[in-house]
PDB file of C-alpha atoms in Angstrom:
ATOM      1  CA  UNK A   1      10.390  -6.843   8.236  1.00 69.00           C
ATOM      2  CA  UNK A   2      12.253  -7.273   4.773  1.00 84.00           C
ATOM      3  CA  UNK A   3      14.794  -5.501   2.999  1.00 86.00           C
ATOM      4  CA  UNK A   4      11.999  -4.186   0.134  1.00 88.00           C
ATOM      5  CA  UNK A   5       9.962  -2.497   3.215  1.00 87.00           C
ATOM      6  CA  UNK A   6      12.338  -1.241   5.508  1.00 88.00           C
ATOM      7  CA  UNK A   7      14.196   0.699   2.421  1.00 90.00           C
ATOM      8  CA  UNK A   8      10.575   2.162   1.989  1.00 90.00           C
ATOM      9  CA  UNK A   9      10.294   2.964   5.259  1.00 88.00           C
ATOM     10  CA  UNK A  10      14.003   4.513   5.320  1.00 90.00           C
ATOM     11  CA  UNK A  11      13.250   6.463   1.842  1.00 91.00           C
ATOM     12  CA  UNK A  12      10.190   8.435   3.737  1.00 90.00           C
ATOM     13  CA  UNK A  13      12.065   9.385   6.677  1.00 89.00           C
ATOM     14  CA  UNK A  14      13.933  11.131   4.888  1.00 89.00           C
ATOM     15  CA  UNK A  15      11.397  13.492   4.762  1.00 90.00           C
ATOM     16  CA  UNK A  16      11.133  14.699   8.164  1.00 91.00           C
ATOM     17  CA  UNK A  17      11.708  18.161   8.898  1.00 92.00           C
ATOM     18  CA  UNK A  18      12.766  17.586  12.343  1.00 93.00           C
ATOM     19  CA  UNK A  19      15.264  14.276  14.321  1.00 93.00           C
ATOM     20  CA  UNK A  20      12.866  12.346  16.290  1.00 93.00           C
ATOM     21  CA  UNK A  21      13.792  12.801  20.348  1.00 94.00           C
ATOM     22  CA  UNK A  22      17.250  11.167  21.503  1.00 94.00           C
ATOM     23  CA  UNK A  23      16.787  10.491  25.418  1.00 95.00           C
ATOM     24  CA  UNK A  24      15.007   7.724  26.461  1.00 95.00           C
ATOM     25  CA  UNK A  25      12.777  10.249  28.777  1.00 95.00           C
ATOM     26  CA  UNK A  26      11.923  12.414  25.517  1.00 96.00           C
ATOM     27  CA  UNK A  27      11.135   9.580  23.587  1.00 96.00           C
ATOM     28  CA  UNK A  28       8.973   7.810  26.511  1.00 96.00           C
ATOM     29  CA  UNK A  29       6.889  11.153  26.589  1.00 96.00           C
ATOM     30  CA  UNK A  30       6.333  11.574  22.950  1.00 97.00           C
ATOM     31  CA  UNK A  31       4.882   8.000  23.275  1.00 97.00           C
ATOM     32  CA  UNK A  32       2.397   8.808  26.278  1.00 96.00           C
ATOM     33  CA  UNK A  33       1.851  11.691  24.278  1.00 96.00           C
ATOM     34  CA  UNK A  34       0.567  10.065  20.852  1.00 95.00           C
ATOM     35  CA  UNK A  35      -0.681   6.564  22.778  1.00 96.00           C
ATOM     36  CA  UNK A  36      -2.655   8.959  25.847  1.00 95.00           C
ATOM     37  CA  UNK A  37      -1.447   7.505  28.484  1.00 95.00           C
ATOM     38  CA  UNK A  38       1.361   5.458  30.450  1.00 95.00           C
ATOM     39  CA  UNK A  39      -0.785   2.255  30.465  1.00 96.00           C
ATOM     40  CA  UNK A  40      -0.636   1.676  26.131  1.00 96.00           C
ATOM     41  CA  UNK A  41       2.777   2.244  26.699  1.00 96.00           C
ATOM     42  CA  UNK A  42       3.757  -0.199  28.922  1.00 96.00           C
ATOM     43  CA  UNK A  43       1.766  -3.013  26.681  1.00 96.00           C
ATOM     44  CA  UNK A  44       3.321  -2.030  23.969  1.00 95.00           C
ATOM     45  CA  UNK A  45       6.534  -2.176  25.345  1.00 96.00           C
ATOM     46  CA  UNK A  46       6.080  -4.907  27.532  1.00 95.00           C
ATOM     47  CA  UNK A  47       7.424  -3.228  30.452  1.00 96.00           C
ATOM     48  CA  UNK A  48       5.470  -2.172  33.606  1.00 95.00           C
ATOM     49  CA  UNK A  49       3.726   1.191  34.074  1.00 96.00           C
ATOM     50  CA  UNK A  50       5.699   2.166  37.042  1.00 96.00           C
ATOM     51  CA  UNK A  51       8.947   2.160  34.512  1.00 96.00           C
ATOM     52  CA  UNK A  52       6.731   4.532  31.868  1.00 95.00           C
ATOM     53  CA  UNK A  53       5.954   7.108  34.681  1.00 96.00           C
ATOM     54  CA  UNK A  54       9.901   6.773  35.835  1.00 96.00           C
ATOM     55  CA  UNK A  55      11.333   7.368  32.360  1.00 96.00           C
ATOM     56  CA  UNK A  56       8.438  10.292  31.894  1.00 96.00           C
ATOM     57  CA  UNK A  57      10.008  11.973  34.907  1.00 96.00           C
ATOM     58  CA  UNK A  58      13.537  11.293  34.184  1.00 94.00           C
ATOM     59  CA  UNK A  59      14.126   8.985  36.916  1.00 96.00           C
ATOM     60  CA  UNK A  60      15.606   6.084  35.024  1.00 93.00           C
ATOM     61  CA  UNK A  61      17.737   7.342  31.607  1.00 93.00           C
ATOM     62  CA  UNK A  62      19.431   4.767  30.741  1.00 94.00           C
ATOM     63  CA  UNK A  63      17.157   1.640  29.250  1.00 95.00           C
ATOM     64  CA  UNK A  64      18.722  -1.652  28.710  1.00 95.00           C
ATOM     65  CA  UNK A  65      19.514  -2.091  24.898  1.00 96.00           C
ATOM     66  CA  UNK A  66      16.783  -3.925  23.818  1.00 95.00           C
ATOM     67  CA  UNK A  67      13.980  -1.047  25.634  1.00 95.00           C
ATOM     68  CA  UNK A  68      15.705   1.067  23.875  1.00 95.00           C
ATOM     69  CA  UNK A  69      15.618  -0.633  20.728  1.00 95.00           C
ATOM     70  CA  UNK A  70      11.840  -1.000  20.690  1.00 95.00           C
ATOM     71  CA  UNK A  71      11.598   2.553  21.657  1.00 96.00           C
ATOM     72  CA  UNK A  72      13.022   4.228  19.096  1.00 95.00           C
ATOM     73  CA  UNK A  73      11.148   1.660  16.949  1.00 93.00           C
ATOM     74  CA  UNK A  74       7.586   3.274  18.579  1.00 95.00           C
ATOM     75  CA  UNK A  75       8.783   6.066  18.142  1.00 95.00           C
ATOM     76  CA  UNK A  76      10.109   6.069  14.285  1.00 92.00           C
ATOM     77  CA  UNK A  77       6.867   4.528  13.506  1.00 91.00           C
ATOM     78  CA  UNK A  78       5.202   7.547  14.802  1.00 93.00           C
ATOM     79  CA  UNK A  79       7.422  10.511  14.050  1.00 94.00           C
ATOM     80  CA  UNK A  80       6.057  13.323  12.242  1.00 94.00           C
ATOM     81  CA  UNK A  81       2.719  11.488  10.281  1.00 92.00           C
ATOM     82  CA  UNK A  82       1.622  14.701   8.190  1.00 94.00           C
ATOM     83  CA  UNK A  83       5.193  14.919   7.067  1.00 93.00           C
ATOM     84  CA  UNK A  84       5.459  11.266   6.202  1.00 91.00           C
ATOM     85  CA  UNK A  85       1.916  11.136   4.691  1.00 92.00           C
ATOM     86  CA  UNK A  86       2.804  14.179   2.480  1.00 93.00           C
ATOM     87  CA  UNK A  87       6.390  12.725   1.106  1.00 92.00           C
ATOM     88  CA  UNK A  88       4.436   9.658   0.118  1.00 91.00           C
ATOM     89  CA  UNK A  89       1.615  11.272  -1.900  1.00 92.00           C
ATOM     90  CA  UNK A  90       3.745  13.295  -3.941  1.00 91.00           C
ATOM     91  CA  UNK A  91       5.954  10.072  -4.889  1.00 91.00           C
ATOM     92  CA  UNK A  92       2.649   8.250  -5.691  1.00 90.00           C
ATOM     93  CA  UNK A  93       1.613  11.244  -7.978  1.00 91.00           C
ATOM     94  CA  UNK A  94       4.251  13.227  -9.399  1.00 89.00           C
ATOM     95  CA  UNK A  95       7.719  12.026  -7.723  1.00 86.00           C
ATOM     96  CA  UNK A  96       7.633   8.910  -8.006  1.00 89.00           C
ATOM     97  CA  UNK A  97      10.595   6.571  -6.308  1.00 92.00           C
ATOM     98  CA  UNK A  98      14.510   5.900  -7.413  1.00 93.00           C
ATOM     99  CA  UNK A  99      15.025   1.906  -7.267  1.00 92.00           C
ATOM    100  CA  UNK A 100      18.831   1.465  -6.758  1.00 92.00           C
ATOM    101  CA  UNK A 101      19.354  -2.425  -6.224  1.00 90.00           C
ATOM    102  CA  UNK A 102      21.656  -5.510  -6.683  1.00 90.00           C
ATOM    103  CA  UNK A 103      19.685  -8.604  -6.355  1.00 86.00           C
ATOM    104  CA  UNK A 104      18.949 -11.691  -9.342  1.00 82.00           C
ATOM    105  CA  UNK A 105      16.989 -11.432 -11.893  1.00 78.00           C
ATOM    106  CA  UNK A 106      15.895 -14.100 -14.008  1.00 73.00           C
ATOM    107  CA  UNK A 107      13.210 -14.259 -16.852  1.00 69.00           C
ATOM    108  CA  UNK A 108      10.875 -15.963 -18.560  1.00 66.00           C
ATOM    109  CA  UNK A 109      11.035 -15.341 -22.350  1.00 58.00           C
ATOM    110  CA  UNK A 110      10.108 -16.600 -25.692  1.00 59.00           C
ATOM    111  CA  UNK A 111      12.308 -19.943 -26.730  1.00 63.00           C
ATOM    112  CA  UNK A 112      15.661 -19.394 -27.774  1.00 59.00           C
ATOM    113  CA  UNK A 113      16.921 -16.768 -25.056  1.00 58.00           C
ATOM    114  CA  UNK A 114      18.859 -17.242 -22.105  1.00 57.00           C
ATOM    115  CA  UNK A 115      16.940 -17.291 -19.022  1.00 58.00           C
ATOM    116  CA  UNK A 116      19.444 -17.784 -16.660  1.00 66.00           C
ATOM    117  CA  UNK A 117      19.011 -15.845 -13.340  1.00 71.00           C
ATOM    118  CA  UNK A 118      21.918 -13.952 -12.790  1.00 76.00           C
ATOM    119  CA  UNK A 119      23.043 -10.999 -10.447  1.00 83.00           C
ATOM    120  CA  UNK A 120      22.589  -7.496 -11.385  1.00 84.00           C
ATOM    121  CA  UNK A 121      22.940  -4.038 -10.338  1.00 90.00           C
ATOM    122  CA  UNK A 122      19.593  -1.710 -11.672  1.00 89.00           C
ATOM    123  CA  UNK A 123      19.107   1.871 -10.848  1.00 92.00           C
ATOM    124  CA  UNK A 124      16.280   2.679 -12.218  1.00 92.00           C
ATOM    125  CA  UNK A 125      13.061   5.542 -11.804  1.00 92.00           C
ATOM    126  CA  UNK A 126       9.820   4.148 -10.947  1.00 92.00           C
ATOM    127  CA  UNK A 127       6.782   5.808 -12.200  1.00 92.00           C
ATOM    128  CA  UNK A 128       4.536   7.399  -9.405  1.00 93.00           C
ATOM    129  CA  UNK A 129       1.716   4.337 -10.155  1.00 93.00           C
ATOM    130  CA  UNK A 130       4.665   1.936  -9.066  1.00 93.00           C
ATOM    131  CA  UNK A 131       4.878   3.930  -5.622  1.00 92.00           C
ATOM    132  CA  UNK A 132       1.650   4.287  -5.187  1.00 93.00           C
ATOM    133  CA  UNK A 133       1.213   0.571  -5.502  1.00 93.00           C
ATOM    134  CA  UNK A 134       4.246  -0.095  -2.929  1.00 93.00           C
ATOM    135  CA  UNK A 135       3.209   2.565  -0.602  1.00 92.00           C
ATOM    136  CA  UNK A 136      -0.367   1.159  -0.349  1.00 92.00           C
ATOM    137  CA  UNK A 137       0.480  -2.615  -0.076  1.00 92.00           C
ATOM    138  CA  UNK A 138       3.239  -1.285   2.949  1.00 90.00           C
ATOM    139  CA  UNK A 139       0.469   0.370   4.355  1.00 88.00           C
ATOM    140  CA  UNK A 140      -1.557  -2.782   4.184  1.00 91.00           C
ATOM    141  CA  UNK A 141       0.767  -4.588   5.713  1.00 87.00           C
ATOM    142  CA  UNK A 142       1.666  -6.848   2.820  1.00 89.00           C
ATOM    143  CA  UNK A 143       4.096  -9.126   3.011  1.00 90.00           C
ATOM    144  CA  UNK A 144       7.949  -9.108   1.220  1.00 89.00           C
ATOM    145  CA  UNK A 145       6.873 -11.473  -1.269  1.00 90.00           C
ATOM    146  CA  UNK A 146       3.913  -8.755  -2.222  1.00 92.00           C
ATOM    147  CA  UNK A 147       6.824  -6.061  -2.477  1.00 91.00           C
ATOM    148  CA  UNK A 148       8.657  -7.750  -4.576  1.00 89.00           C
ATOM    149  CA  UNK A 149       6.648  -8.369  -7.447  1.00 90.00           C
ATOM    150  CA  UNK A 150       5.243  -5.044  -7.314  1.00 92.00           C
ATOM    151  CA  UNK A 151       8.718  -4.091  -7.950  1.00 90.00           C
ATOM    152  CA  UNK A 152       9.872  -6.423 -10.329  1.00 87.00           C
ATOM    153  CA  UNK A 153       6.348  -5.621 -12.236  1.00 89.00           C
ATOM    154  CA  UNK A 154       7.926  -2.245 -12.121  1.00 89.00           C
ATOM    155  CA  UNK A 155      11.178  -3.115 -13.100  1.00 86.00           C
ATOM    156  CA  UNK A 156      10.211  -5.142 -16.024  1.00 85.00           C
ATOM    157  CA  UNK A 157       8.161  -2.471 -17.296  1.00 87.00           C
ATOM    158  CA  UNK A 158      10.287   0.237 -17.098  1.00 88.00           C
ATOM    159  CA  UNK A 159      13.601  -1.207 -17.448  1.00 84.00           C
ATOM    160  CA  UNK A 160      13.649  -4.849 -19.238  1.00 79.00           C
ATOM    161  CA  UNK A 161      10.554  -3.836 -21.772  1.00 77.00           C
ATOM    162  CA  UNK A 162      11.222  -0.336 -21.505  1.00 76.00           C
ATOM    163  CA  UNK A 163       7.971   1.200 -21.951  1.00 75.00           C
ATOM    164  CA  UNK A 164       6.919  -1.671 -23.911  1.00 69.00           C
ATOM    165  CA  UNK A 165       8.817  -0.862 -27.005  1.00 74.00           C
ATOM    166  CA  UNK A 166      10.773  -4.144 -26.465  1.00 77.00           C
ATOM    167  CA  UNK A 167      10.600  -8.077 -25.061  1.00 67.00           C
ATOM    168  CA  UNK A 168       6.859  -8.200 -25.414  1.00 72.00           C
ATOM    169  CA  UNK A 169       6.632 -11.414 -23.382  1.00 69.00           C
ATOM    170  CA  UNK A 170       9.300 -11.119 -20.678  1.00 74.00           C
ATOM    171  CA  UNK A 171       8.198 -12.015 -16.887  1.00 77.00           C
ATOM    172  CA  UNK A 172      11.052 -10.965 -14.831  1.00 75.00           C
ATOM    173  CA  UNK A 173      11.879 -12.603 -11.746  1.00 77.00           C
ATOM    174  CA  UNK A 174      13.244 -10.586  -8.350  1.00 79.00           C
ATOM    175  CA  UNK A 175      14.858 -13.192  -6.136  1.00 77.00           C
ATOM    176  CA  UNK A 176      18.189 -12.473  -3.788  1.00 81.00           C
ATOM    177  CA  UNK A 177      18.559  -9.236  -2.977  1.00 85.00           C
ATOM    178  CA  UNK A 178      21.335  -8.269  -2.020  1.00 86.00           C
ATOM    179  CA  UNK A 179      20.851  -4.690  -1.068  1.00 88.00           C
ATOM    180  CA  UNK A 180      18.159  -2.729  -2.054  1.00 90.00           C
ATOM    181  CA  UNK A 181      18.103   1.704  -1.660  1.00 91.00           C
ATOM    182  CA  UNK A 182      14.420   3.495  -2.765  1.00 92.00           C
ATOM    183  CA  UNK A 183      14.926   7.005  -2.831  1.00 91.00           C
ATOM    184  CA  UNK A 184      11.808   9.579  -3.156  1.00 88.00           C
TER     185      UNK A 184
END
């Protein structure tokens, strides 16, 4: 997963009303709870059933680090979907998203400008169309590269053109990022 989707993914759990379940027991059940049964577990996992239906009755506590990475994984992916479904429908119709990034950004522009990629640091709103657009190509499991230029569409439009009253015939390029925040 890249840095454009995870920050997406962080930005909507901040949503959630309540902290997803901390022992490994907890979190196993909420799993055989949403996947009905110990068997889709397992698979998903890649563990064995036996060690579900242990965890489920609090016989083991303690998974090695990386069960209990992929669990809390499952488990995030999961958490709360009304909640998550609500925080991104209003940012892809009234809200919209907060873009806080330093990556490079280089242009294409009419002859005679510079169009040197260099590295920036942009904090800029994104109209809800722009997270509406991100939110469904996430959903669709679209790749970084997708992410990106949905962004840097965004970012050109709103901040390099701004609104269009400026640069008529800039393309702006979104390479490097170096960290990258989205806040609903």
């Amino acid at each position: 997963m890249g840095k454009l989707a995870e920050s997406l993914d962080k930005a909507v759990e901040g949503s959630f009303t309540r902290p997803i379940p901390k022992s490994a027991g907890a979190r196993m059940r909420y799993l055989v709870k949403q996947l009905k049964g110990t068997r889709p577990v397992a698979d998903l996992l890649g563990i064995s059933q036996r060690t579900v239906e242990r965890y489920v009755k609090d016989q083991l506590k303690r998974p090695r680090k990386s069960l209990a990475t992929r669990m809390e994984r499952e488990v995030r992916k999961r958490w709360q979907p009304q909640v998550r479904a609500r925080a991104r429908k209003q940012a892809a119709t009234t809200g919209g998203i907060v873009l806080d990034t330093r990556a490079r950004f280089g242009f294409t522009a009419a002859p005679g400008t510079t169009d040197d990629a260099r590295l920036r640091h942009i904090t800029q709103a994104l109209p809800p169309r722009y997270a509406a657009r991100l939110f469904d190509a996430r959903e669709e499991g679209a790749a970084e590269q997708r992410l990106r230029d949905i962004a840097a569409e965004g970012l050109q439009e709103i901040y390099f053109k701004d609104r269009g009253r400026r640069a008529q015939g800039l393309l702006v390029e979104f390479t490097d990022i170096d960290y990258i925040e989205i806040d609903l």
